[in-house]
PDB file of C-alpha atoms in Angstrom:
ATOM      1  CA  ALA A   1       0.000   0.000   0.000  1.00 77.00           C
ATOM      2  CA  GLN A   2       1.175   3.501  -0.734  1.00 84.00           C
ATOM      3  CA  SER A   3       1.407   6.178   1.927  1.00 89.00           C
ATOM      4  CA  VAL A   4       2.622   9.722   2.493  1.00 93.00           C
ATOM      5  CA  ALA A   5       3.941  11.282   5.679  1.00 95.00           C
ATOM      6  CA  GLN A   6       4.150  14.988   6.416  1.00 96.00           C
ATOM      7  CA  PRO A   7       5.862  15.003   9.808  1.00 96.00           C
ATOM      8  CA  GLU A   8       5.156  18.644  10.650  1.00 96.00           C
ATOM      9  CA  ASP A   9       1.664  19.882  11.439  1.00 94.00           C
ATOM     10  CA  GLN A  10       2.895  23.462  11.165  1.00 96.00           C
ATOM     11  CA  VAL A  11       5.938  25.295   9.859  1.00 98.00           C
ATOM     12  CA  ASN A  12       6.697  28.861  10.905  1.00 98.00           C
ATOM     13  CA  VAL A  13       9.075  31.050   8.942  1.00 98.00           C
ATOM     14  CA  ALA A  14       9.803  34.761   8.680  1.00 98.00           C
ATOM     15  CA  GLU A  15       9.181  36.553   5.423  1.00 97.00           C
ATOM     16  CA  GLY A  16      12.264  36.568   3.241  1.00 97.00           C
ATOM     17  CA  ASN A  17      13.712  33.424   4.800  1.00 98.00           C
ATOM     18  CA  PRO A  18      13.906  30.098   2.980  1.00 97.00           C
ATOM     19  CA  LEU A  19      11.204  27.569   3.727  1.00 97.00           C
ATOM     20  CA  THR A  20      11.027  23.788   3.635  1.00 98.00           C
ATOM     21  CA  VAL A  21       7.939  21.623   4.023  1.00 98.00           C
ATOM     22  CA  LYS A  22       8.823  17.968   4.468  1.00 98.00           C
ATOM     23  CA  CYS A  23       7.288  14.941   2.784  1.00 98.00           C
ATOM     24  CA  THR A  24       8.269  11.289   2.753  1.00 97.00           C
ATOM     25  CA  TYR A  25       6.500   8.513   0.889  1.00 95.00           C
ATOM     26  CA  SER A  26       6.205   4.759   0.668  1.00 92.00           C
ATOM     27  CA  VAL A  27       5.331   2.938  -2.558  1.00 87.00           C
ATOM     28  CA  SER A  28       6.219  -0.407  -4.036  1.00 83.00           C
ATOM     29  CA  GLY A  29       7.413   0.973  -7.369  1.00 82.00           C
ATOM     30  CA  ASN A  30       8.547   4.268  -8.809  1.00 85.00           C
ATOM     31  CA  PRO A  31       6.387   7.068  -7.441  1.00 89.00           C
ATOM     32  CA  TYR A  32       4.572   9.918  -9.055  1.00 90.00           C
ATOM     33  CA  LEU A  33       4.752  12.785  -6.541  1.00 94.00           C
ATOM     34  CA  PHE A  34       2.702  15.960  -6.269  1.00 94.00           C
ATOM     35  CA  TRP A  35       2.402  19.059  -4.105  1.00 97.00           C
ATOM     36  CA  TYR A  36      -0.858  20.969  -3.678  1.00 96.00           C
ATOM     37  CA  VAL A  37      -1.714  24.138  -1.769  1.00 96.00           C
ATOM     38  CA  GLN A  38      -5.019  25.052  -0.150  1.00 93.00           C
ATOM     39  CA  TYR A  39      -5.725  28.664   0.725  1.00 90.00           C
ATOM     40  CA  PRO A  40      -8.461  29.418   3.296  1.00 83.00           C
ATOM     41  CA  ASN A  41     -11.954  28.608   2.011  1.00 77.00           C
ATOM     42  CA  ARG A  42     -10.608  27.656  -1.391  1.00 80.00           C
ATOM     43  CA  GLY A  43     -10.028  24.451  -3.282  1.00 83.00           C
ATOM     44  CA  LEU A  44      -6.745  22.647  -3.717  1.00 91.00           C
ATOM     45  CA  GLN A  45      -4.388  24.065  -6.297  1.00 93.00           C
ATOM     46  CA  PHE A  46      -1.629  22.126  -7.998  1.00 93.00           C
ATOM     47  CA  LEU A  47       1.936  23.385  -7.376  1.00 95.00           C
ATOM     48  CA  LEU A  48       4.294  20.893  -8.986  1.00 95.00           C
ATOM     49  CA  LYS A  49       4.923  17.244  -9.743  1.00 93.00           C
ATOM     50  CA  TYR A  50       7.674  14.702 -10.240  1.00 93.00           C
ATOM     51  CA  ILE A  51       7.088  11.933 -12.735  1.00 89.00           C
ATOM     52  CA  THR A  52      10.532  11.177 -14.120  1.00 86.00           C
ATOM     53  CA  GLY A  53      13.707  12.978 -15.130  1.00 88.00           C
ATOM     54  CA  ASP A  54      15.460  15.687 -13.142  1.00 91.00           C
ATOM     55  CA  ASN A  55      15.188  15.254  -9.418  1.00 93.00           C
ATOM     56  CA  LEU A  56      14.681  18.988  -8.899  1.00 96.00           C
ATOM     57  CA  VAL A  57      11.331  20.168 -10.181  1.00 96.00           C
ATOM     58  CA  LYS A  58      10.105  23.733 -10.308  1.00 96.00           C
ATOM     59  CA  GLY A  59       6.510  24.780  -9.982  1.00 94.00           C
ATOM     60  CA  SER A  60       4.137  27.637  -9.450  1.00 91.00           C
ATOM     61  CA  TYR A  61       4.768  30.717  -7.289  1.00 92.00           C
ATOM     62  CA  GLY A  62       8.525  30.099  -7.067  1.00 95.00           C
ATOM     63  CA  PHE A  63       8.232  26.744  -5.297  1.00 97.00           C
ATOM     64  CA  GLU A  64      10.464  23.796  -6.044  1.00 97.00           C
ATOM     65  CA  ALA A  65      10.841  20.265  -4.741  1.00 98.00           C
ATOM     66  CA  GLU A  66      13.615  17.705  -4.799  1.00 95.00           C
ATOM     67  CA  PHE A  67      12.966  14.019  -5.320  1.00 96.00           C
ATOM     68  CA  ASN A  68      15.359  11.897  -3.268  1.00 96.00           C
ATOM     69  CA  LYS A  69      14.880   8.210  -3.992  1.00 93.00           C
ATOM     70  CA  SER A  70      17.319   6.941  -1.365  1.00 94.00           C
ATOM     71  CA  GLN A  71      15.588   8.915   1.366  1.00 95.00           C
ATOM     72  CA  THR A  72      12.103   8.454  -0.167  1.00 95.00           C
ATOM     73  CA  SER A  73      11.520  12.167   0.244  1.00 97.00           C
ATOM     74  CA  PHE A  74      10.010  14.968  -1.802  1.00 98.00           C
ATOM     75  CA  HIS A  75      10.470  18.123   0.278  1.00 98.00           C
ATOM     76  CA  LEU A  76       8.905  21.379  -0.886  1.00 98.00           C
ATOM     77  CA  LYS A  77      11.165  24.435  -0.839  1.00 98.00           C
ATOM     78  CA  LYS A  78      11.193  28.127  -1.620  1.00 98.00           C
ATOM     79  CA  PRO A  79      14.266  30.383  -1.365  1.00 97.00           C
ATOM     80  CA  SER A  80      12.402  33.405   0.025  1.00 97.00           C
ATOM     81  CA  ALA A  81       9.024  33.089   1.734  1.00 97.00           C
ATOM     82  CA  LEU A  82       6.194  35.561   1.325  1.00 97.00           C
ATOM     83  CA  VAL A  83       3.395  36.279   3.773  1.00 96.00           C
ATOM     84  CA  SER A  84       1.002  35.300   0.971  1.00 95.00           C
ATOM     85  CA  ASP A  85       2.500  31.793   0.965  1.00 96.00           C
ATOM     86  CA  SER A  86       0.716  31.111   4.250  1.00 96.00           C
ATOM     87  CA  ALA A  87      -1.589  28.200   3.526  1.00 96.00           C
ATOM     88  CA  LEU A  88      -2.109  24.471   3.982  1.00 95.00           C
ATOM     89  CA  TYR A  89       0.230  22.320   1.885  1.00 97.00           C
ATOM     90  CA  PHE A  90      -0.412  18.732   0.867  1.00 96.00           C
ATOM     91  CA  CYS A  91       1.995  16.181  -0.539  1.00 96.00           C
ATOM     92  CA  ALA A  92       0.526  13.332  -2.606  1.00 94.00           C
ATOM     93  CA  VAL A  93       1.810  10.129  -4.167  1.00 92.00           C
ATOM     94  CA  ARG A  94       0.601   7.748  -6.804  1.00 87.00           C
ATOM     95  CA  ASP A  95       2.106   4.330  -7.442  1.00 78.00           C
ATOM     96  CA  PRO A  96       1.466   3.410 -11.076  1.00 69.00           C
ATOM     97  CA  GLY A  97       1.807  -0.243 -10.083  1.00 63.00           C
ATOM     98  CA  THR A  98       1.429  -3.260 -12.263  1.00 50.00           C
ATOM     99  CA  SER A  99      -2.193  -2.564 -13.114  1.00 55.00           C
ATOM    100  CA  GLY A 100      -1.270   0.700 -14.739  1.00 49.00           C
ATOM    101  CA  TYR A 101      -3.254   2.915 -12.460  1.00 56.00           C
ATOM    102  CA  SER A 102      -3.832   3.621  -8.814  1.00 69.00           C
ATOM    103  CA  THR A 103      -5.396   6.261  -6.698  1.00 80.00           C
ATOM    104  CA  LEU A 104      -3.769   9.436  -5.388  1.00 85.00           C
ATOM    105  CA  THR A 105      -2.886   9.307  -1.703  1.00 89.00           C
ATOM    106  CA  PHE A 106      -2.461  12.541   0.264  1.00 92.00           C
ATOM    107  CA  GLY A 107      -0.556  13.380   3.398  1.00 93.00           C
ATOM    108  CA  LYS A 108      -2.386  15.001   6.296  1.00 92.00           C
ATOM    109  CA  GLY A 109      -1.147  18.449   5.346  1.00 95.00           C
ATOM    110  CA  THR A 110       1.265  21.009   6.794  1.00 96.00           C
ATOM    111  CA  MET A 111       0.168  24.501   7.717  1.00 95.00           C
ATOM    112  CA  LEU A 112       2.741  27.074   6.638  1.00 97.00           C
ATOM    113  CA  LEU A 113       2.683  30.379   8.497  1.00 97.00           C
ATOM    114  CA  VAL A 114       4.898  33.170   7.191  1.00 97.00           C
ATOM    115  CA  SER A 115       5.263  36.115   9.535  1.00 97.00           C
ATOM    116  CA  PRO A 116       5.974  39.662   8.328  1.00 95.00           C
TER     117      PRO A 116
ATOM    118  CA  GLY P   1     -16.403  23.256 -18.626  1.00 53.00           C
ATOM    119  CA  ALA P   2     -13.203  24.984 -17.714  1.00 79.00           C
ATOM    120  CA  GLY P   3     -12.812  23.264 -14.378  1.00 92.00           C
ATOM    121  CA  VAL P   4     -14.246  20.622 -12.083  1.00 95.00           C
ATOM    122  CA  SER P   5     -17.715  21.613 -10.991  1.00 96.00           C
ATOM    123  CA  GLN P   6     -19.394  20.372  -7.841  1.00 97.00           C
ATOM    124  CA  SER P   7     -22.946  20.874  -6.671  1.00 97.00           C
ATOM    125  CA  PRO P   8     -24.372  21.876  -4.365  1.00 97.00           C
ATOM    126  CA  SER P   9     -21.698  24.040  -2.788  1.00 95.00           C
ATOM    127  CA  ASN P  10     -23.396  23.734   0.582  1.00 96.00           C
ATOM    128  CA  LYS P  11     -25.856  21.171   1.895  1.00 97.00           C
ATOM    129  CA  VAL P  12     -27.523  21.040   5.284  1.00 98.00           C
ATOM    130  CA  THR P  13     -29.473  17.871   5.974  1.00 97.00           C
ATOM    131  CA  GLU P  14     -31.164  16.205   8.878  1.00 97.00           C
ATOM    132  CA  LYS P  15     -29.669  13.126  10.432  1.00 97.00           C
ATOM    133  CA  GLY P  16     -31.051  10.017   8.783  1.00 97.00           C
ATOM    134  CA  LYS P  17     -31.750  11.617   5.419  1.00 98.00           C
ATOM    135  CA  ASP P  18     -30.066  10.603   2.176  1.00 98.00           C
ATOM    136  CA  VAL P  19     -27.963  13.083   0.183  1.00 98.00           C
ATOM    137  CA  GLU P  20     -26.525  13.142  -3.327  1.00 98.00           C
ATOM    138  CA  LEU P  21     -23.457  15.121  -4.256  1.00 98.00           C
ATOM    139  CA  ARG P  22     -22.622  15.763  -7.885  1.00 97.00           C
ATOM    140  CA  CYS P  23     -19.325  16.170  -9.684  1.00 97.00           C
ATOM    141  CA  ASP P  24     -18.789  17.320 -13.263  1.00 96.00           C
ATOM    142  CA  PRO P  25     -15.174  16.577 -14.198  1.00 95.00           C
ATOM    143  CA  ILE P  26     -13.123  18.330 -16.840  1.00 94.00           C
ATOM    144  CA  SER P  27     -14.103  17.078 -20.285  1.00 91.00           C
ATOM    145  CA  GLY P  28     -11.856  14.260 -21.481  1.00 89.00           C
ATOM    146  CA  HIS P  29     -10.460  13.399 -18.080  1.00 91.00           C
ATOM    147  CA  THR P  30     -10.520   9.651 -17.578  1.00 89.00           C
ATOM    148  CA  ALA P  31      -9.762   9.623 -13.862  1.00 90.00           C
ATOM    149  CA  LEU P  32     -12.151  10.890 -11.196  1.00 93.00           C
ATOM    150  CA  TYR P  33     -11.599  10.932  -7.437  1.00 93.00           C
ATOM    151  CA  TRP P  34     -13.715  11.647  -4.379  1.00 96.00           C
ATOM    152  CA  TYR P  35     -12.122  12.769  -1.119  1.00 95.00           C
ATOM    153  CA  ARG P  36     -13.449  13.936   2.208  1.00 95.00           C
ATOM    154  CA  GLN P  37     -11.886  16.688   4.295  1.00 93.00           C
ATOM    155  CA  SER P  38     -13.063  17.124   7.851  1.00 88.00           C
ATOM    156  CA  LEU P  39     -12.394  20.325   9.776  1.00 77.00           C
ATOM    157  CA  GLY P  40      -8.675  20.659  10.371  1.00 68.00           C
ATOM    158  CA  GLN P  41      -7.966  17.274   8.846  1.00 74.00           C
ATOM    159  CA  GLY P  42      -6.243  16.024   5.737  1.00 82.00           C
ATOM    160  CA  LEU P  43      -7.813  14.493   2.671  1.00 89.00           C
ATOM    161  CA  GLU P  44      -9.444  11.123   3.190  1.00 92.00           C
ATOM    162  CA  PHE P  45      -9.671   9.053   0.002  1.00 91.00           C
ATOM    163  CA  LEU P  46     -13.130   7.693  -0.716  1.00 95.00           C
ATOM    164  CA  ILE P  47     -13.348   6.289  -4.240  1.00 94.00           C
ATOM    165  CA  TYR P  48     -11.501   6.410  -7.570  1.00 91.00           C
ATOM    166  CA  PHE P  49     -12.794   5.867 -11.108  1.00 91.00           C
ATOM    167  CA  GLN P  50     -10.415   5.207 -14.007  1.00 87.00           C
ATOM    168  CA  GLY P  51     -11.951   4.913 -17.439  1.00 85.00           C
ATOM    169  CA  ASN P  52     -14.106   1.834 -17.812  1.00 83.00           C
ATOM    170  CA  SER P  53     -12.261  -0.123 -15.127  1.00 85.00           C
ATOM    171  CA  ALA P  54     -13.927  -1.207 -11.915  1.00 87.00           C
ATOM    172  CA  PRO P  55     -13.691   1.636  -9.389  1.00 90.00           C
ATOM    173  CA  ASP P  56     -11.418   1.488  -6.368  1.00 89.00           C
ATOM    174  CA  LYS P  57     -13.904   1.674  -3.505  1.00 91.00           C
ATOM    175  CA  SER P  58     -11.407   0.880  -0.788  1.00 89.00           C
ATOM    176  CA  GLY P  59     -11.800   4.253   0.910  1.00 91.00           C
ATOM    177  CA  LEU P  60     -15.564   4.241   1.403  1.00 94.00           C
ATOM    178  CA  PRO P  61     -16.071   4.341   5.198  1.00 94.00           C
ATOM    179  CA  SER P  62     -19.275   2.299   5.322  1.00 95.00           C
ATOM    180  CA  ASP P  63     -21.936   0.718   3.156  1.00 96.00           C
ATOM    181  CA  ARG P  64     -23.976   3.906   3.529  1.00 97.00           C
ATOM    182  CA  PHE P  65     -21.615   5.473   1.010  1.00 97.00           C
ATOM    183  CA  SER P  66     -21.779   4.719  -2.704  1.00 97.00           C
ATOM    184  CA  ALA P  67     -20.783   6.415  -5.928  1.00 96.00           C
ATOM    185  CA  GLU P  68     -21.329   6.000  -9.592  1.00 95.00           C
ATOM    186  CA  ARG P  69     -19.974   7.546 -12.720  1.00 94.00           C
ATOM    187  CA  THR P  70     -22.294   7.581 -15.685  1.00 85.00           C
ATOM    188  CA  GLY P  71     -20.958   7.507 -19.222  1.00 81.00           C
ATOM    189  CA  GLY P  72     -17.442   8.078 -17.981  1.00 77.00           C
ATOM    190  CA  SER P  73     -18.259  11.661 -17.081  1.00 90.00           C
ATOM    191  CA  VAL P  74     -20.538  12.948 -14.308  1.00 95.00           C
ATOM    192  CA  SER P  75     -20.250  11.281 -10.923  1.00 97.00           C
ATOM    193  CA  THR P  76     -22.668  11.161  -8.006  1.00 97.00           C
ATOM    194  CA  LEU P  77     -21.681  10.375  -4.432  1.00 98.00           C
ATOM    195  CA  THR P  78     -24.627   9.158  -2.359  1.00 98.00           C
ATOM    196  CA  ILE P  79     -24.702   9.013   1.413  1.00 98.00           C
ATOM    197  CA  GLN P  80     -27.638   7.130   2.881  1.00 98.00           C
ATOM    198  CA  ARG P  81     -29.005   7.634   6.393  1.00 98.00           C
ATOM    199  CA  THR P  82     -26.594  10.474   7.088  1.00 98.00           C
ATOM    200  CA  GLN P  83     -24.920  10.728  10.464  1.00 97.00           C
ATOM    201  CA  GLN P  84     -23.376  13.751  12.178  1.00 96.00           C
ATOM    202  CA  GLU P  85     -19.900  12.337  11.647  1.00 94.00           C
ATOM    203  CA  ASP P  86     -20.525  12.562   7.901  1.00 96.00           C
ATOM    204  CA  SER P  87     -20.286  16.360   8.165  1.00 96.00           C
ATOM    205  CA  ALA P  88     -17.286  17.419   6.096  1.00 96.00           C
ATOM    206  CA  VAL P  89     -16.246  18.995   2.818  1.00 95.00           C
ATOM    207  CA  TYR P  90     -16.504  16.485  -0.006  1.00 97.00           C
ATOM    208  CA  LEU P  91     -13.987  17.138  -2.766  1.00 96.00           C
ATOM    209  CA  CYS P  92     -14.026  15.807  -6.294  1.00 96.00           C
ATOM    210  CA  ALA P  93     -11.033  15.826  -8.637  1.00 95.00           C
ATOM    211  CA  SER P  94     -10.274  14.652 -12.147  1.00 93.00           C
ATOM    212  CA  SER P  95      -7.126  14.077 -14.190  1.00 90.00           C
ATOM    213  CA  ARG P  96      -6.234  13.161 -17.751  1.00 88.00           C
ATOM    214  CA  ASP P  97      -4.370  10.084 -16.654  1.00 76.00           C
ATOM    215  CA  ARG P  98      -2.141   8.859 -13.872  1.00 66.00           C
ATOM    216  CA  SER P  99       0.862  10.989 -14.756  1.00 68.00           C
ATOM    217  CA  PHE P 100      -1.074  14.210 -14.822  1.00 80.00           C
ATOM    218  CA  GLN P 101      -2.039  16.326 -11.864  1.00 86.00           C
ATOM    219  CA  ALA P 102      -5.558  16.147 -10.504  1.00 90.00           C
ATOM    220  CA  PHE P 103      -7.718  19.238 -10.708  1.00 93.00           C
ATOM    221  CA  PHE P 104     -10.038  19.803  -7.778  1.00 94.00           C
ATOM    222  CA  GLY P 105     -13.494  21.268  -7.538  1.00 95.00           C
ATOM    223  CA  GLN P 106     -14.444  23.746  -4.838  1.00 93.00           C
ATOM    224  CA  GLY P 107     -16.122  21.024  -2.830  1.00 95.00           C
ATOM    225  CA  THR P 108     -19.497  20.464  -1.232  1.00 96.00           C
ATOM    226  CA  ARG P 109     -19.754  21.386   2.434  1.00 95.00           C
ATOM    227  CA  LEU P 110     -22.105  18.886   4.035  1.00 97.00           C
ATOM    228  CA  THR P 111     -23.571  19.610   7.451  1.00 97.00           C
ATOM    229  CA  VAL P 112     -25.690  16.971   9.149  1.00 97.00           C
ATOM    230  CA  VAL P 113     -27.847  18.370  11.946  1.00 96.00           C
TER     231      VAL P 113
END
């Protein structure tokens, strides 16, 4: 079974400082990995994904994430945080598996709070 | 449509009543997902449709929950004999295929009183 762990319920960072939101996963095969963001009272928005290729992927709003197969991690990063980045962040994994498809499993989410 | 559409956006129902929640995915998307998000909680997987294959129902919490997807497009999630613990935001998403990101609707906020 596939699973995702986001070990931090909340991450606090000052505006202008770099931020990291952690994610580790467990799948039987090669994972497809995704990050989503949820702003208050709004739906989930896609940020970025890793399917294959370069381990460092870049996404929306200046976010990036690095796929590390040996550590089974896909941490979300941004060099300089903005107050407007404050939101709930979800990591998700899909294991293509032998059947060719599988569902998308989400972590429990990490609340990012960026202070002015 | 341009995005995933869910209706109604809000639903208040009495305990014991049945409710139907509707999801209109993005045209051409073969995959459709239902999730549930309780207050302050993460996303709980409910059910997944992929093309004409049998759906993955492994996330449905009880036999009061069911879903169907007609003609590979619109999906309806039905909750029978609603309970207060069913109160949550029900999210629907669709994607082109497994390597593409899922696009989410705005959700249906269900309140059981």
